[in-house]
PDB file of C-alpha atoms and ligand atoms in Angstrom:
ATOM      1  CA  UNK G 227     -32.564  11.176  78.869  1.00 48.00           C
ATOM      2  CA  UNK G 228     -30.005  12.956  76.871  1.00 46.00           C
ATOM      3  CA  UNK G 229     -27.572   9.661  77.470  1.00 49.00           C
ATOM      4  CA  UNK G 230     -30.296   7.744  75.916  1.00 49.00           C
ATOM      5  CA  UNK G 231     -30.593  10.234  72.693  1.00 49.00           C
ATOM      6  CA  UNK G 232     -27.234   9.602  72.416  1.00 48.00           C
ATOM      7  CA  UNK G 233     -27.253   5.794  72.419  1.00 48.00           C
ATOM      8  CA  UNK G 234     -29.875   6.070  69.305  1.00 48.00           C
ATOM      9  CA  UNK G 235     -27.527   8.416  67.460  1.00 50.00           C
ATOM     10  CA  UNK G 236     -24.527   6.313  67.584  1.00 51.00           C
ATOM     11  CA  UNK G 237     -26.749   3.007  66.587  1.00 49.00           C
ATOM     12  CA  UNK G 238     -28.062   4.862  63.849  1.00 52.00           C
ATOM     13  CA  UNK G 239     -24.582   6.249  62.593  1.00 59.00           C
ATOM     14  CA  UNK G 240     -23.090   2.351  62.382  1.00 66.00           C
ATOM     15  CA  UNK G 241     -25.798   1.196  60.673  1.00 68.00           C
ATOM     16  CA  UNK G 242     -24.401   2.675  57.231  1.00 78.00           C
ATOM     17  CA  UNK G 243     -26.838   3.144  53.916  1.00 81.00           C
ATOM     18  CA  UNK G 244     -27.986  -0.238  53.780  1.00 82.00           C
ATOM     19  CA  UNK G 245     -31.000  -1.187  55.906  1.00 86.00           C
ATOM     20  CA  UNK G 246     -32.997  -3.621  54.417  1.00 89.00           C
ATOM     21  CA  UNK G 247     -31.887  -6.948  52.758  1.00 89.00           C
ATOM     22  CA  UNK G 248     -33.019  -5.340  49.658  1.00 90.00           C
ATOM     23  CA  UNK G 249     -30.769  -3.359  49.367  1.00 89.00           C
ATOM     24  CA  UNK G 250     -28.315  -5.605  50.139  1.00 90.00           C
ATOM     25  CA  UNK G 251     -28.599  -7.698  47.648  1.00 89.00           C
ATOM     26  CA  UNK G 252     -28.457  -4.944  45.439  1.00 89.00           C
ATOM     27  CA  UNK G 253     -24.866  -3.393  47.124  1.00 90.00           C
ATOM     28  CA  UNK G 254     -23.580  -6.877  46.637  1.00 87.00           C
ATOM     29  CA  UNK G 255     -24.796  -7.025  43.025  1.00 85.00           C
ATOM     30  CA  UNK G 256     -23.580  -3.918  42.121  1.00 87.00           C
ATOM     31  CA  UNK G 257     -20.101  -4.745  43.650  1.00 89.00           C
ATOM     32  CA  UNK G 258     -19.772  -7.889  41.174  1.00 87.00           C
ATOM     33  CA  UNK G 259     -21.358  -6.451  37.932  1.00 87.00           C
ATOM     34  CA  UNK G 260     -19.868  -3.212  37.903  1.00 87.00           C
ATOM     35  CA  UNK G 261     -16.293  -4.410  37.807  1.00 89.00           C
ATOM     36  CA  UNK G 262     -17.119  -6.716  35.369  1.00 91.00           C
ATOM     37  CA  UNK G 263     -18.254  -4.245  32.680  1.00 90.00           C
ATOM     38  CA  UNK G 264     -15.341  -2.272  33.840  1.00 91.00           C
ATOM     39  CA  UNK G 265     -13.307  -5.254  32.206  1.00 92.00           C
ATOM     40  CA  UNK G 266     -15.419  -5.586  29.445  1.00 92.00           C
ATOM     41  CA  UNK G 267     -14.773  -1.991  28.629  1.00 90.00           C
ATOM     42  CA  UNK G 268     -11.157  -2.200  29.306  1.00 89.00           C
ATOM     43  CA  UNK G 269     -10.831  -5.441  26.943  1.00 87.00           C
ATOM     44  CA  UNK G 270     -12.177  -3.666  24.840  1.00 85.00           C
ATOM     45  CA  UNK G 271      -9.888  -0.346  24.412  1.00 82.00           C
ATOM     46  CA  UNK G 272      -7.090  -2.911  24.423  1.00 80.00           C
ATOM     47  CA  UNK G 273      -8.879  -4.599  21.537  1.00 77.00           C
ATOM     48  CA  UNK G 274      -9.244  -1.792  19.423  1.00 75.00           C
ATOM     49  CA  UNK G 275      -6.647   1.143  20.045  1.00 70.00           C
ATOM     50  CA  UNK G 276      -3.629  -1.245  20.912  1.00 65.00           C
ATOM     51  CA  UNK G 277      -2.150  -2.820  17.362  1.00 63.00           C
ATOM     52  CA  UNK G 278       0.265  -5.864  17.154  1.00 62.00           C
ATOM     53  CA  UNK G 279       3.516  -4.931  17.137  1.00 63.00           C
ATOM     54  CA  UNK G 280       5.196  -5.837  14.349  1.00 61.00           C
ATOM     55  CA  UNK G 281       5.446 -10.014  13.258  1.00 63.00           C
ATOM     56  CA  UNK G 282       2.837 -10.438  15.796  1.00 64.00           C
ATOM     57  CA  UNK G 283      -0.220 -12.345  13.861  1.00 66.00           C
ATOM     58  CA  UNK G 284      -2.298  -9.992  12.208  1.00 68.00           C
ATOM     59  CA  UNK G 285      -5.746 -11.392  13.075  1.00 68.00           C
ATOM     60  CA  UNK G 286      -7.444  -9.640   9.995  1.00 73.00           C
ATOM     61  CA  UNK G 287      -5.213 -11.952   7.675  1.00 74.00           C
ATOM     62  CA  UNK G 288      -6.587 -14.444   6.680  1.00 75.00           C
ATOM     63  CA  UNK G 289      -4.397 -17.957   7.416  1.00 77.00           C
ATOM     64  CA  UNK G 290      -3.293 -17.679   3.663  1.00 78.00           C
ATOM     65  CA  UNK G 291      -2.281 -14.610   3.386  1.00 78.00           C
ATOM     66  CA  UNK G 292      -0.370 -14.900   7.039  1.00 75.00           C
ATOM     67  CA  UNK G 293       1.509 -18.286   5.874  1.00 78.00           C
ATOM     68  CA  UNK G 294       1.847 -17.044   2.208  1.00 78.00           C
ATOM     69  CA  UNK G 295       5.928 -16.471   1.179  1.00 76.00           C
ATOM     70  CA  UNK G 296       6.374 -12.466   1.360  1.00 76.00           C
ATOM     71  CA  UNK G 297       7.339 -11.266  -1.866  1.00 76.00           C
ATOM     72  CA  UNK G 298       5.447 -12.320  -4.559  1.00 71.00           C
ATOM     73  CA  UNK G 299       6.549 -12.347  -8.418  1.00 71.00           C
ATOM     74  CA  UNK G 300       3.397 -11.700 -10.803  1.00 65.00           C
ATOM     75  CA  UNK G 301       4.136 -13.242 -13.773  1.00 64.00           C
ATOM     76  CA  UNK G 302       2.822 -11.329 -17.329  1.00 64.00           C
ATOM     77  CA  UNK G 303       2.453 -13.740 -20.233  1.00 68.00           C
ATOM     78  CA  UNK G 304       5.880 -13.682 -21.166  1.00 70.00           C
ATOM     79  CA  UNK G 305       4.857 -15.892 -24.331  1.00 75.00           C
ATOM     80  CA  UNK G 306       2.674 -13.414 -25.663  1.00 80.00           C
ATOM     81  CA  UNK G 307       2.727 -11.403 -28.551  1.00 87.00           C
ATOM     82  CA  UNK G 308       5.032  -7.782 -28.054  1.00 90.00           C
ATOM     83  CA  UNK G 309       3.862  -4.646 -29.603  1.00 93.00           C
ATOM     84  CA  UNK G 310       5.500  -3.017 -31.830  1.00 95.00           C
ATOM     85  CA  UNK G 311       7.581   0.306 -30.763  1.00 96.00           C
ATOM     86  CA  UNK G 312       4.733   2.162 -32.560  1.00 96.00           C
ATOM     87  CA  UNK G 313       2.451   0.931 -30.987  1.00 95.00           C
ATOM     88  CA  UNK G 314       3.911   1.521 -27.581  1.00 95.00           C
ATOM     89  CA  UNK G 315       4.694   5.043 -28.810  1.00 96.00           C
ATOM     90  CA  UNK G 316       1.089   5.781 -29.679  1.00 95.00           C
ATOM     91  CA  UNK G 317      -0.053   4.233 -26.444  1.00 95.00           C
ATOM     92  CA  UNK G 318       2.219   5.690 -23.935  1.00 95.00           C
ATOM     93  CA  UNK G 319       5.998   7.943 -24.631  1.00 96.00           C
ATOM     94  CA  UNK G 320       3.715   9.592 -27.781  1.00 95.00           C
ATOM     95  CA  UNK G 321       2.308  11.862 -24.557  1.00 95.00           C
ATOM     96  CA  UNK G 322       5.485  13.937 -24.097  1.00 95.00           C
ATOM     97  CA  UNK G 323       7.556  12.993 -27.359  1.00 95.00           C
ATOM     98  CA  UNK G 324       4.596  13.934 -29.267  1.00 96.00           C
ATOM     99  CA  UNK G 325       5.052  17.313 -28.351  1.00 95.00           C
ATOM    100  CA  UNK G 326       8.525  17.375 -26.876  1.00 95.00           C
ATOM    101  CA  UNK G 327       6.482  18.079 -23.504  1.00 94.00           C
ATOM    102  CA  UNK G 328       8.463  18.556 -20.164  1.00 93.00           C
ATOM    103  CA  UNK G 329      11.160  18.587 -21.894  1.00 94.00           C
ATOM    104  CA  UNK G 330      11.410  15.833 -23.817  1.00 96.00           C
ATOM    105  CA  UNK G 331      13.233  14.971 -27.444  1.00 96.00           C
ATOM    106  CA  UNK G 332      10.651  16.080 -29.732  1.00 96.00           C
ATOM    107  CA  UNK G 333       9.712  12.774 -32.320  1.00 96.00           C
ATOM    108  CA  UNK G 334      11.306  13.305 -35.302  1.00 96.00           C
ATOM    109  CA  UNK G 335      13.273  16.353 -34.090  1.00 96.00           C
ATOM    110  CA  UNK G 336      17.127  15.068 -34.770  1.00 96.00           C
ATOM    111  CA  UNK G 337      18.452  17.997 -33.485  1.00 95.00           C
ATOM    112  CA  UNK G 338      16.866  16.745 -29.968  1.00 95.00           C
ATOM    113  CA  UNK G 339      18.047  12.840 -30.562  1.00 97.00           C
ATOM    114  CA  UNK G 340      21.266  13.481 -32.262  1.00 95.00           C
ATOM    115  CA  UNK G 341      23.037  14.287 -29.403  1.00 92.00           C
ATOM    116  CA  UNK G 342      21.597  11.461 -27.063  1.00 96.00           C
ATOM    117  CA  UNK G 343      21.389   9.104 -30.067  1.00 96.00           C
ATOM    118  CA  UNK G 344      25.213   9.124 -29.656  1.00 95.00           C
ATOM    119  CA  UNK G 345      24.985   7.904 -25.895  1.00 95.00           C
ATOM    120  CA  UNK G 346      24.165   4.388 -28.069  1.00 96.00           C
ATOM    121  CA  UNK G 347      21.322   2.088 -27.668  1.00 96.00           C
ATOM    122  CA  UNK G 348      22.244   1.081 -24.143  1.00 96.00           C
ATOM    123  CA  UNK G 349      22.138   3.896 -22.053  1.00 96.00           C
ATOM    124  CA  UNK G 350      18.655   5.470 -23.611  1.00 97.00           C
ATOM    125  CA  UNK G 351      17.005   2.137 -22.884  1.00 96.00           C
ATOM    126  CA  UNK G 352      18.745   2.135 -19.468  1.00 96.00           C
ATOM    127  CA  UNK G 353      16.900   5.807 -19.273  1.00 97.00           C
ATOM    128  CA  UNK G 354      13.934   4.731 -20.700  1.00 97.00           C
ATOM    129  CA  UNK G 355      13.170   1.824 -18.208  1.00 96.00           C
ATOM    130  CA  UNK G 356      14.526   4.011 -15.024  1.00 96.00           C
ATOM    131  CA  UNK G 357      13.026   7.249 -16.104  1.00 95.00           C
ATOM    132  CA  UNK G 358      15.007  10.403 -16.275  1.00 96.00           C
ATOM    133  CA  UNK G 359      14.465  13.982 -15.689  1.00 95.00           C
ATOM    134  CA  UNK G 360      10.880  14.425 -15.872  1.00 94.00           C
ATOM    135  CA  UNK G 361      10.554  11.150 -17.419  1.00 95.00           C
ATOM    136  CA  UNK G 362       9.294   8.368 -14.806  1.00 94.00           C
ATOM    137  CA  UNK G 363       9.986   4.507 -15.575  1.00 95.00           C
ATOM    138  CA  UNK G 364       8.879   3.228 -18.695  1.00 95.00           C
ATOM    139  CA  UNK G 365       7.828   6.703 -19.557  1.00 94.00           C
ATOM    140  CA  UNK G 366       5.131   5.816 -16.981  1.00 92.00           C
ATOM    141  CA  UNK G 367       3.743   2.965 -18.609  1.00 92.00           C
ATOM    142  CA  UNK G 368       4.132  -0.282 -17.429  1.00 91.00           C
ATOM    143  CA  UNK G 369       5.906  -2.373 -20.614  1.00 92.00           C
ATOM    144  CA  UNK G 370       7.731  -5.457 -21.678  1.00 92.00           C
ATOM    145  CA  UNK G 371      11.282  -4.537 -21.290  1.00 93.00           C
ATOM    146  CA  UNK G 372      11.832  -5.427 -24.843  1.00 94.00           C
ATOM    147  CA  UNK G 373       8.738  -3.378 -25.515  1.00 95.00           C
ATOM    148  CA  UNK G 374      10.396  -0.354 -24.035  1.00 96.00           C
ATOM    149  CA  UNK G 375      13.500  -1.050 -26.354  1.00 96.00           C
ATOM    150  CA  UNK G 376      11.561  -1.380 -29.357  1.00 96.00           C
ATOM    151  CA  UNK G 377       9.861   1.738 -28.398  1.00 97.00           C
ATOM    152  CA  UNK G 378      13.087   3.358 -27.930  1.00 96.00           C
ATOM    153  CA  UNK G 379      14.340   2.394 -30.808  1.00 96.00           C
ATOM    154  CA  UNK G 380      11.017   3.560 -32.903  1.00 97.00           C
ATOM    155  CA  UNK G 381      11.904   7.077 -31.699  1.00 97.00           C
ATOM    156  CA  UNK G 382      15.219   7.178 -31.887  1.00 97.00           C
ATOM    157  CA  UNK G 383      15.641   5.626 -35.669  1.00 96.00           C
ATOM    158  CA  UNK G 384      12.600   8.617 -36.692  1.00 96.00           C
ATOM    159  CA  UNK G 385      15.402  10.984 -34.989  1.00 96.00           C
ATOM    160  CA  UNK G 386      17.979   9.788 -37.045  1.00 95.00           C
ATOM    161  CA  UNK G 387      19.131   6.554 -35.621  1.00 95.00           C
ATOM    162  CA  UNK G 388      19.866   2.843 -37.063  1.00 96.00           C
ATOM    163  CA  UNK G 389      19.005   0.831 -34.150  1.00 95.00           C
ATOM    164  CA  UNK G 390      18.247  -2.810 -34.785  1.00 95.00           C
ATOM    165  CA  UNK G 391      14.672  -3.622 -33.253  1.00 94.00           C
ATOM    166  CA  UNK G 392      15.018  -5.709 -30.358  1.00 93.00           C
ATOM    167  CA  UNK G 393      12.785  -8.927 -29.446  1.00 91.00           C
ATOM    168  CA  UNK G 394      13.128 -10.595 -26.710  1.00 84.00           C
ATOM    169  CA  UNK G 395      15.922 -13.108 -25.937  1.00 78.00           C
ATOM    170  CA  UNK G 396      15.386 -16.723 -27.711  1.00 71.00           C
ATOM    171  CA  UNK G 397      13.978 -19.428 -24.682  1.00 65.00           C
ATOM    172  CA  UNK G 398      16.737 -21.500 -23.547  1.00 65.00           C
ATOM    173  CA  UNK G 399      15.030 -24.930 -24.849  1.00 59.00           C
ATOM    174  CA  UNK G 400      14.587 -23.387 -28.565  1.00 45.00           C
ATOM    175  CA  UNK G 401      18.476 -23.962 -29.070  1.00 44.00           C
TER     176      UNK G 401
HETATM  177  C1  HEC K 285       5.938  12.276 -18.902  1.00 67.95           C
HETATM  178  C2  HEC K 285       6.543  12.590 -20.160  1.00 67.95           C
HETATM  179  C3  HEC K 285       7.289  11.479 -20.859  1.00 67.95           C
HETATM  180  C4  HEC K 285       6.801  10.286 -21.322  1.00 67.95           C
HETATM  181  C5  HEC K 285       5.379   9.754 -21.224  1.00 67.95           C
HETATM  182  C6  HEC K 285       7.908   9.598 -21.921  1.00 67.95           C
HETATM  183  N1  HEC K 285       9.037  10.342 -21.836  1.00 67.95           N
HETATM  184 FE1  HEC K 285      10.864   9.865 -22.552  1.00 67.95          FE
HETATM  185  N2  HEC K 285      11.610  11.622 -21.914  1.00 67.95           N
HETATM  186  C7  HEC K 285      10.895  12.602 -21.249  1.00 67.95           C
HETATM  187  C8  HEC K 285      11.791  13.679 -20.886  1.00 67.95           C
HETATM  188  C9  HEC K 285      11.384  14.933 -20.128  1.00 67.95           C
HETATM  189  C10 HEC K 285      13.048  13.330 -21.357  1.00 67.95           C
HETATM  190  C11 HEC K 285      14.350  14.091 -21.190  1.00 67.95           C
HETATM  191  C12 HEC K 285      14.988  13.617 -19.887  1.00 67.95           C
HETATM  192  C13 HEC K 285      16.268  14.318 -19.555  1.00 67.95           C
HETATM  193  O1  HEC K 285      17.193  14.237 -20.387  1.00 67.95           O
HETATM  194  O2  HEC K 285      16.338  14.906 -18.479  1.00 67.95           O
HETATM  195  C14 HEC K 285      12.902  12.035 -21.996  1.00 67.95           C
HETATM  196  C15 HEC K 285      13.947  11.362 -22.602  1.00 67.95           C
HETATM  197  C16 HEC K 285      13.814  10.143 -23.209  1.00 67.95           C
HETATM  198  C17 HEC K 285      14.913   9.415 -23.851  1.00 67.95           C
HETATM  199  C18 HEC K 285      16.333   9.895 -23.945  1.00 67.95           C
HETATM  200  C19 HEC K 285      17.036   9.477 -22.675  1.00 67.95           C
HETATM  201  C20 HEC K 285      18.487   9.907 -22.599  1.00 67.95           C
HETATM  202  O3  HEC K 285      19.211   9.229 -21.875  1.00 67.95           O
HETATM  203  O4  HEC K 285      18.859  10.881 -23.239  1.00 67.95           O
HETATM  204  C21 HEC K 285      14.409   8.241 -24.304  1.00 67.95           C
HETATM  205  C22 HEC K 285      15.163   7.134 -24.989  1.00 67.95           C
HETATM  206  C23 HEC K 285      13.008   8.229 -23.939  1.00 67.95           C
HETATM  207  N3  HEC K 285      12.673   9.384 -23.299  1.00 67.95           N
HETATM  208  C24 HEC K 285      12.169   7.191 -24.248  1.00 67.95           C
HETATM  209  C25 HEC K 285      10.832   7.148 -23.887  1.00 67.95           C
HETATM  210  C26 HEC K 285       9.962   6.044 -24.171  1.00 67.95           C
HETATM  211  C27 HEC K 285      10.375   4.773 -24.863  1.00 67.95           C
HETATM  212  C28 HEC K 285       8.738   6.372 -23.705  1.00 67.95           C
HETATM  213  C29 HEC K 285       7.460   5.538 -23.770  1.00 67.95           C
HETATM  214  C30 HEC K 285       7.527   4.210 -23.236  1.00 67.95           C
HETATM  215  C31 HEC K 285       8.844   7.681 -23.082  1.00 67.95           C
HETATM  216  N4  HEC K 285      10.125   8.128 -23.221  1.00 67.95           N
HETATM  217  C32 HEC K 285       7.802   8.338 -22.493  1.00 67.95           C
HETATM  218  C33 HEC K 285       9.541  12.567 -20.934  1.00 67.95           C
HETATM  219  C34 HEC K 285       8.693  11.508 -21.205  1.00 67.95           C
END
């Protein structure tokens, strides 16, 4: 009798937690689709958190912008009119000169230009386009080179100086 109970244990202990074909079906379901949203997920982390590394293809370029030539030159309309030194003064240097702000040569003050007057046209434009001091490139502004000059030379002739205005260089097919 007690052999028997144990016979019915054992068979019962083999038999595991699936006992219908139900059931089944479902173990063998689960066993497929769970491993495949498990990949899902995982191509997706991949996807998101892992960038290119660098001169891979950037796949939010678009084709143009991944074939375009790197460095591009944007061109102003270097035919146009210039302004005037004035009027790049009123727009843009007038800020500090105005007021010989951050310490700046004061317009008109030729006790401030004299002494950087006689560094010569040259080296103020050179500081003028680079910046200097507290005084960014192009005074901040964002000039014509020759606009720059003539700018430089607007202040520096009210401080005393005889610069010639400058205009920009004569096209090669004009000689
Ligand atoms: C943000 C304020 C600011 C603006 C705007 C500004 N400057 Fe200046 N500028 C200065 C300061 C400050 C100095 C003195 C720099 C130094 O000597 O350290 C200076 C000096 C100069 C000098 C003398 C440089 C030298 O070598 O002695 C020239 C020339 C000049 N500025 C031209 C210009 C022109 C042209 C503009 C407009 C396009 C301009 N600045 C706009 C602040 C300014």
């Amino acid at each position: 009798m007690s052999d028997n109970h144990n016979t019915t244990d054992h068979a019962e202990d083999h038999s595991g937690p699936i006992k219908t074909p139900k059931q089944l079906l479902l173990a063998i379901v689960y066993s497929f689709v769970v491993p495949v949203f498990g990949i899902i997920g995982l191509t997706y982390v991949v996807g998101t958190h892992f960038k290119p590394v660098a001169g891979a293809v950037d796949p939010t370029k678009s084709i143009e912008q991944r074939i375009a030539k790197i460095g591009t030159v944007q061109i102003k309309d270097a035919n146009g009119p210039l302004k005037s030194g004035e009027d790049v003064f009123k727009a843009q240097c007038i800020a500090c000169h105005g007021t010989g702000a951050a310490g700046s040569p004061k317009y008109q003050d030729k006790a401030a230009w004299g002494a950087r007057i006689g560094k010569g046209y040259a080296a103020l434009l050179t500081s003028a386009l680079k910046g200097k001091g507290n005084m960014g490139a192009q005074g901040g502004g964002d000039f014509d080179d020759v606009e720059v000059g003539r700018a430089v030379v607007f202040m520096a002739n009210a401080g005393g100086a005889k610069f010639a205005v400058p205009d920009r260089p004569a096209a090669p097919a004009a000689k």
